Coordinates of C-alpha atoms in Angstrom, one line a residue:
M1 CA 14.6 8.0 11.4
S2 CA 17.3 6.4 11.1
D3 CA 16.3 3.3 12.8
H4 CA 13.5 2.5 10.3
F5 CA 13.7 -1.3 8.5
T6 CA 11.6 -2.4 5.3
S7 CA 11.4 -5.8 3.9
S8 CA 9.6 -5.9 0.7
D9 CA 11.5 -7.4 -2.6
E10 CA 12.0 -4.1 -4.6
D11 CA 13.6 -2.3 -1.4
V12 CA 16.6 -4.7 0.0
E13 CA 19.6 -4.0 -1.8
E14 CA 22.1 -6.1 -2.5
I15 CA 25.5 -6.8 -0.5
A16 CA 28.4 -8.4 -2.3
E17 CA 30.7 -8.1 0.2
L18 CA 28.9 -8.4 3.2
M19 CA 31.3 -11.7 4.0
E20 CA 34.5 -12.4 3.2
V21 CA 33.5 -15.5 1.3
P22 CA 31.7 -14.9 -2.8
K23 CA 27.5 -15.7 -2.5
N24 CA 27.2 -19.4 -2.2
S25 CA 23.7 -21.1 -3.4
N26 CA 25.4 -24.2 -1.2
Y27 CA 26.7 -21.4 1.5
F28 CA 25.3 -23.6 4.5
E29 CA 26.1 -27.0 3.0
E30 CA 29.7 -26.2 1.7
T31 CA 31.2 -22.7 2.8
V32 CA 30.2 -22.6 6.9
P33 CA 32.1 -26.2 7.4
Q34 CA 34.6 -25.4 6.1
Y35 CA 34.8 -21.7 8.8
D36 CA 37.6 -22.5 11.6
N37 CA 36.3 -22.0 14.9
A38 CA 37.1 -18.4 14.5
Q39 CA 35.1 -17.4 11.8
Y40 CA 32.2 -19.4 12.8
M41 CA 32.4 -17.5 16.0
E42 CA 33.0 -13.9 13.8
H43 CA 29.7 -14.7 11.4
F44 CA 27.3 -15.9 13.9
R45 CA 28.3 -14.9 17.2
I46 CA 28.3 -18.8 19.0
S47 CA 30.3 -21.7 18.5
R48 CA 29.7 -24.7 16.5
Q49 CA 29.0 -26.4 19.1
K50 CA 26.1 -23.9 20.8
T51 CA 24.7 -24.0 17.8
A52 CA 24.3 -27.4 17.3
D53 CA 22.9 -28.0 21.0
L54 CA 20.2 -24.9 20.4
A55 CA 19.2 -26.7 17.0
E56 CA 18.3 -29.9 19.3
R57 CA 16.3 -28.4 21.4
F58 CA 14.8 -26.6 18.7
K59 CA 14.2 -29.6 16.8
N60 CA 12.5 -31.4 20.2
S61 CA 10.6 -28.5 20.9
E62 CA 7.1 -28.3 20.1
Y63 CA 7.9 -25.1 18.2
F64 CA 9.9 -27.4 15.0
N65 CA 7.6 -29.4 12.8
Y66 CA 9.3 -31.4 9.7
Q67 CA 7.8 -29.5 6.5
E68 CA 5.1 -31.7 4.5
G69 CA 4.5 -29.8 1.9
G70 CA 6.0 -29.5 -1.7
A71 CA 8.1 -26.6 -0.3
P72 CA 11.5 -28.1 0.2
K73 CA 12.5 -28.9 3.7
I74 CA 14.4 -27.1 6.3
S75 CA 17.1 -28.5 8.7
A76 CA 16.7 -27.4 12.5
L77 CA 20.5 -27.0 12.4
K78 CA 20.1 -25.1 9.0
F79 CA 16.7 -23.2 10.4
I80 CA 18.8 -22.2 13.5
T81 CA 22.1 -21.2 11.4
T82 CA 20.0 -19.2 8.9
F83 CA 18.8 -17.0 12.0
L84 CA 22.2 -16.7 13.7
W85 CA 23.5 -15.3 10.6
F86 CA 21.1 -12.7 9.7
A87 CA 20.8 -11.3 14.1
G88 CA 24.6 -10.9 14.0
H89 CA 24.8 -9.0 10.7
E90 CA 23.7 -5.2 10.9
S91 CA 23.5 -4.4 7.4
V92 CA 21.7 -7.4 6.2
G93 CA 18.1 -7.7 4.5
F94 CA 16.0 -10.6 3.6
R95 CA 17.3 -11.1 0.0
D96 CA 20.6 -11.4 1.7
V97 CA 19.7 -14.6 3.8
A98 CA 17.1 -15.8 0.7
D99 CA 20.9 -15.3 -1.7
R100 CA 23.2 -16.8 1.1
F101 CA 21.1 -20.0 2.6
N102 CA 19.2 -20.6 -0.7
M103 CA 15.5 -20.0 0.7
T104 CA 14.5 -17.7 -1.3
K105 CA 11.0 -19.5 -1.2
K106 CA 10.9 -18.2 2.1
V107 CA 11.7 -14.5 2.5
I108 CA 8.8 -11.3 2.8
V109 CA 7.7 -10.0 -0.6
W110 CA 4.4 -9.5 -2.1
P111 CA 2.3 -11.2 -4.0
T112 CA 3.2 -12.9 -7.3
A113 CA 0.3 -12.5 -10.3
N114 CA -0.6 -16.0 -9.8
E115 CA -0.3 -15.3 -6.0
K116 CA -3.0 -12.8 -6.4
V117 CA -5.5 -15.0 -8.5
V118 CA -5.5 -17.2 -5.3
I119 CA -5.6 -14.9 -2.4
E120 CA -8.3 -12.9 -3.5
R121 CA -10.3 -16.2 -4.5
H122 CA -10.4 -16.4 -1.1
F123 CA -11.6 -13.0 0.1
R124 CA -14.1 -13.2 -3.1
E125 CA -15.5 -16.6 -1.4
N126 CA -15.7 -14.7 2.4
N127 CA -18.2 -12.1 0.3
F128 CA -15.0 -9.3 -0.6
P129 CA -14.0 -9.4 -3.7
G130 CA -10.8 -7.7 -5.1
V131 CA -8.4 -7.8 -1.8
I132 CA -5.1 -9.1 -1.6
G133 CA -4.6 -9.3 2.0
A134 CA -5.2 -6.7 5.0
I135 CA -2.7 -4.1 6.8
D136 CA -2.6 -3.5 10.3
G137 CA 0.0 -2.2 12.8
T138 CA 1.1 -4.1 16.3
H139 CA 2.9 -2.5 19.5
I140 CA 6.3 -4.3 20.9
R141 CA 6.8 -4.0 24.5
I142 CA 10.2 -2.7 25.0
D143 CA 12.2 -1.1 28.0
K144 CA 12.2 2.4 28.3
P145 CA 14.7 4.0 25.9
T146 CA 17.4 6.3 27.1
E147 CA 17.1 8.4 24.8
D148 CA 13.7 9.6 23.8
A149 CA 11.6 7.6 25.9
D150 CA 8.2 10.0 25.4
S151 CA 8.4 9.2 21.4
Y152 CA 8.1 5.9 22.3
L153 CA 5.2 6.0 24.9
N154 CA 2.2 4.9 23.1
R155 CA -1.7 5.1 24.1
K156 CA -1.6 2.4 26.7
H157 CA 1.5 4.1 28.5
Y158 CA 4.0 1.2 28.1
H159 CA 7.0 1.7 25.6
S160 CA 6.6 0.0 22.6
I161 CA 8.2 -0.3 18.7
Q162 CA 5.9 -0.1 15.8
A163 CA 6.1 -2.6 13.2
Q164 CA 3.7 -2.3 9.5
M165 CA 2.9 -5.4 8.2
V166 CA 0.4 -6.2 5.1
C167 CA -0.4 -9.9 5.6
D168 CA -2.4 -12.5 3.2
H169 CA -5.2 -14.8 3.5
R170 CA -3.0 -17.5 4.8
K171 CA -1.4 -15.0 8.2
M172 CA 1.5 -14.7 5.9
I173 CA 3.3 -11.6 6.6
R174 CA 4.0 -9.8 2.9
D175 CA 5.1 -6.6 3.8
I176 CA 6.7 -5.2 6.9
F177 CA 8.0 -1.9 8.2
V178 CA 9.5 -1.6 11.6
G179 CA 11.2 1.2 13.5
F180 CA 8.8 3.9 14.5
P181 CA 8.0 4.6 18.4
G182 CA 5.0 4.0 19.8
S183 CA 3.3 7.2 20.4
V184 CA 2.6 7.9 15.8
H185 CA -0.8 7.3 15.0
D186 CA -0.6 4.3 12.7
S187 CA -1.6 6.9 9.5
R188 CA 1.7 8.3 10.0
V189 CA 3.6 5.3 10.0
L190 CA 2.0 4.3 6.7
R191 CA 2.7 7.6 4.8
N192 CA 7.0 7.7 5.7
S193 CA 6.7 3.6 5.0
P194 CA 8.1 2.3 1.0
L195 CA 5.1 0.7 0.4
Y196 CA 2.5 4.0 0.7
N197 CA 4.3 5.3 -2.3
T198 CA 3.9 1.5 -4.1
L199 CA 0.3 0.4 -3.5
P200 CA -0.5 1.6 -7.3
E201 CA 1.9 -0.8 -8.5
K202 CA 1.9 -3.7 -6.6
C203 CA -2.1 -3.5 -5.9
Q204 CA -2.8 -2.8 -9.7
D205 CA -6.3 -3.8 -9.7
Y206 CA -6.9 -5.2 -6.6
F207 CA -6.6 -3.7 -3.4
I208 CA -5.9 -4.4 0.5
L209 CA -8.1 -4.0 3.8
G210 CA -7.1 -1.3 6.4
D211 CA -9.5 -0.4 9.5
S212 CA -9.8 3.3 10.6
G213 CA -6.6 4.4 11.5
Y214 CA -5.8 4.6 7.8
P215 CA -6.9 6.9 4.9
C216 CA -9.2 5.4 3.0
L217 CA -6.9 5.0 -0.9
P218 CA -7.9 3.7 -4.3
H219 CA -6.1 0.8 -2.9
L220 CA -6.5 0.4 0.7
L221 CA -10.3 0.4 1.7
T222 CA -11.4 1.5 5.2
P223 CA -14.5 1.4 6.9
F224 CA -16.8 4.5 6.9
R225 CA -16.9 6.0 10.2
D226 CA -20.6 5.3 12.1
T227 CA -21.9 8.9 13.7
G228 CA -25.1 6.7 13.9
Q229 CA -26.3 7.5 11.1
L230 CA -24.8 4.7 8.1
S231 CA -26.7 3.4 5.0
R232 CA -27.8 -0.5 5.7
R233 CA -25.1 -0.8 2.8
Q234 CA -23.1 1.1 4.4
R235 CA -23.4 -1.2 7.4
N236 CA -22.9 -4.5 5.5
Y237 CA -19.8 -3.2 3.9
N238 CA -17.9 -2.3 7.5
Y239 CA -19.7 -5.7 8.0
L240 CA -17.9 -7.3 5.9
L241 CA -14.9 -5.3 6.2
S242 CA -13.9 -6.2 9.8
K243 CA -15.2 -9.8 9.1
N244 CA -11.9 -9.9 6.2
R245 CA -9.3 -7.6 8.1
Y246 CA -8.9 -9.4 11.3
L247 CA -6.6 -12.0 9.5
A248 CA -4.1 -8.8 9.8
E249 CA -4.4 -9.1 13.8
H250 CA -4.2 -12.5 13.7
S251 CA -1.4 -12.7 12.1
F252 CA 0.2 -10.8 14.7
G253 CA -1.2 -12.7 17.7
I254 CA -0.2 -16.0 15.8
M255 CA 3.5 -14.5 15.3
K256 CA 3.5 -13.2 19.3
H257 CA 2.6 -16.6 20.6
R258 CA 4.8 -18.4 18.7
F259 CA 7.9 -16.2 19.7
R260 CA 7.5 -14.8 23.0
Q261 CA 10.4 -12.5 23.6
L262 CA 7.5 -10.3 21.2
Y263 CA 5.8 -9.7 24.3
H264 CA 8.6 -7.9 25.8
L265 CA 11.9 -7.1 23.9
K266 CA 14.3 -6.4 26.3
L267 CA 17.4 -5.7 24.3
R268 CA 18.9 -1.9 24.9
C269 CA 19.2 -0.8 21.6
I270 CA 16.8 -0.1 19.7
R271 CA 18.6 -0.9 16.2
D272 CA 18.9 -4.6 17.4
I273 CA 15.2 -4.8 18.5
V274 CA 14.4 -3.8 15.0
H275 CA 16.5 -6.2 13.2
F276 CA 15.3 -8.8 16.1
I277 CA 11.8 -7.8 15.0
R278 CA 11.9 -8.2 11.3
A279 CA 13.6 -11.8 12.0
Y280 CA 10.8 -13.5 13.7
A281 CA 9.0 -11.8 11.4
V282 CA 10.7 -14.2 8.7
L283 CA 10.5 -16.8 10.8
H284 CA 6.8 -16.8 11.2
N285 CA 6.4 -17.0 7.5
I286 CA 8.4 -20.2 7.2
A287 CA 6.6 -21.8 10.4
I288 CA 3.6 -20.9 8.8
E289 CA 5.1 -22.5 5.8
D290 CA 5.4 -25.4 7.4
D291 CA 1.5 -25.3 8.9
F292 CA 2.6 -25.8 12.5
E293 CA -0.4 -25.1 14.3
I294 CA -0.5 -22.8 17.3
Q295 CA -2.6 -24.3 20.8
G296 CA -4.3 -22.3 22.9
D297 CA -6.0 -18.8 22.8
L298 CA -4.4 -16.3 21.0
D299 CA -3.3 -12.8 22.8
I300 CA -5.0 -10.6 19.9
D301 CA -6.0 -6.4 21.5
P302 CA -9.5 -5.7 19.6
E303 CA -9.1 -1.7 20.2
P304 CA -5.9 -0.2 18.7
I305 CA -3.8 1.1 19.6
A306 CA -1.9 3.7 17.9
R307 CA -4.2 6.3 17.8
R308 CA -3.4 9.9 19.2
D309 CA -0.9 12.5 18.3
M310 CA -2.3 12.1 14.8
V311 CA -1.7 15.7 12.0
E312 CA -4.4 17.3 11.4
G313 CA -4.7 15.9 7.8
E314 CA -2.5 13.1 7.9
N315 CA -5.5 10.5 8.2
E316 CA -7.7 12.6 5.6
D317 CA -9.7 9.9 3.4
D318 CA -8.9 10.4 -0.7
V319 CA -11.2 11.3 -3.5
N320 CA -10.7 8.0 -5.3
G321 CA -9.8 5.7 -2.3
I322 CA -13.9 7.0 -1.5
Q323 CA -15.1 6.4 -4.9
Q324 CA -13.8 3.3 -5.0
R325 CA -14.8 2.8 -1.4
N326 CA -18.7 3.4 -2.7
N327 CA -18.4 1.0 -6.0
V328 CA -17.0 -1.8 -3.4
M329 CA -19.5 -1.2 -1.3
N330 CA -22.6 -1.4 -3.2
I331 CA -21.6 -4.4 -5.6
L332 CA -21.0 -6.5 -1.9
P333 CA -23.8 -9.1 -0.8
F334 CA -25.5 -8.3 1.8
M335 CA -25.2 -10.6 4.7
L336 CA -26.6 -8.2 7.3
V337 CA -30.5 -9.3 8.2

């Protein structure tokens, strides 16, 4: 489908001639101030004064937090300017944002080798060794599309766009694939995403966790299907997997709670909707790195939503995945009484 967008460190191409000025690591600091009013409007879609007003309001809001960690501090003005530039350019990816605004530490990227060690240590301490992330899908409510509306109608009878994300122990988004309509099963979304064919290379000796909506693969472990006859070890495995997999659902809850537009995006163009979901994912990661605390209860749907219209064989477990799951099951500590 032409309106799907992905973000990961290997699938975003450079767009060298996107803007009229050459790429510049000091684009925000040196180039933007040189724009006249017309050029500024062309690139950011609102006036310089309106941008400053938005930045000031954002700076004084509960959602902005001055960064205290070791990463470079991002001002409210740069935060807003970056988002406006990204939202206003149809063909750009996160790497373009990183290049132009010198924010390479803020893009959505798969964990490095050193990061994998840190992430795995967290899951190991939570009794599930070998894990570097959790995968899940979420539905973003949209208005009824003018074309092919039925395909966007999900099992809960509202129209939606799906976002598949992999999150780490900090609830940082490490991979995102957005754009499939709400009626499509999670497993089909996965098989059509770049992640599906790159999991072995990305995970190597590790794996990620998913729910029963996904096939069990060597690098994506899912629960045993409970027909009432699971062994004690299988029930223990399912318990520990569920306990560790919740991070993905929690990440969605945080992102939607922080950026309330995600509860119902009212843009009319599907392409624009997909674009903005990706933008919010970037802002989510930036806020996570700022250690911004979410107050109040999160709206987390405990019931998976994309479980219909599954094509036969689409969710079949892989033989090697089943063997990997059995191997992992046998080394997990017993946590069930």
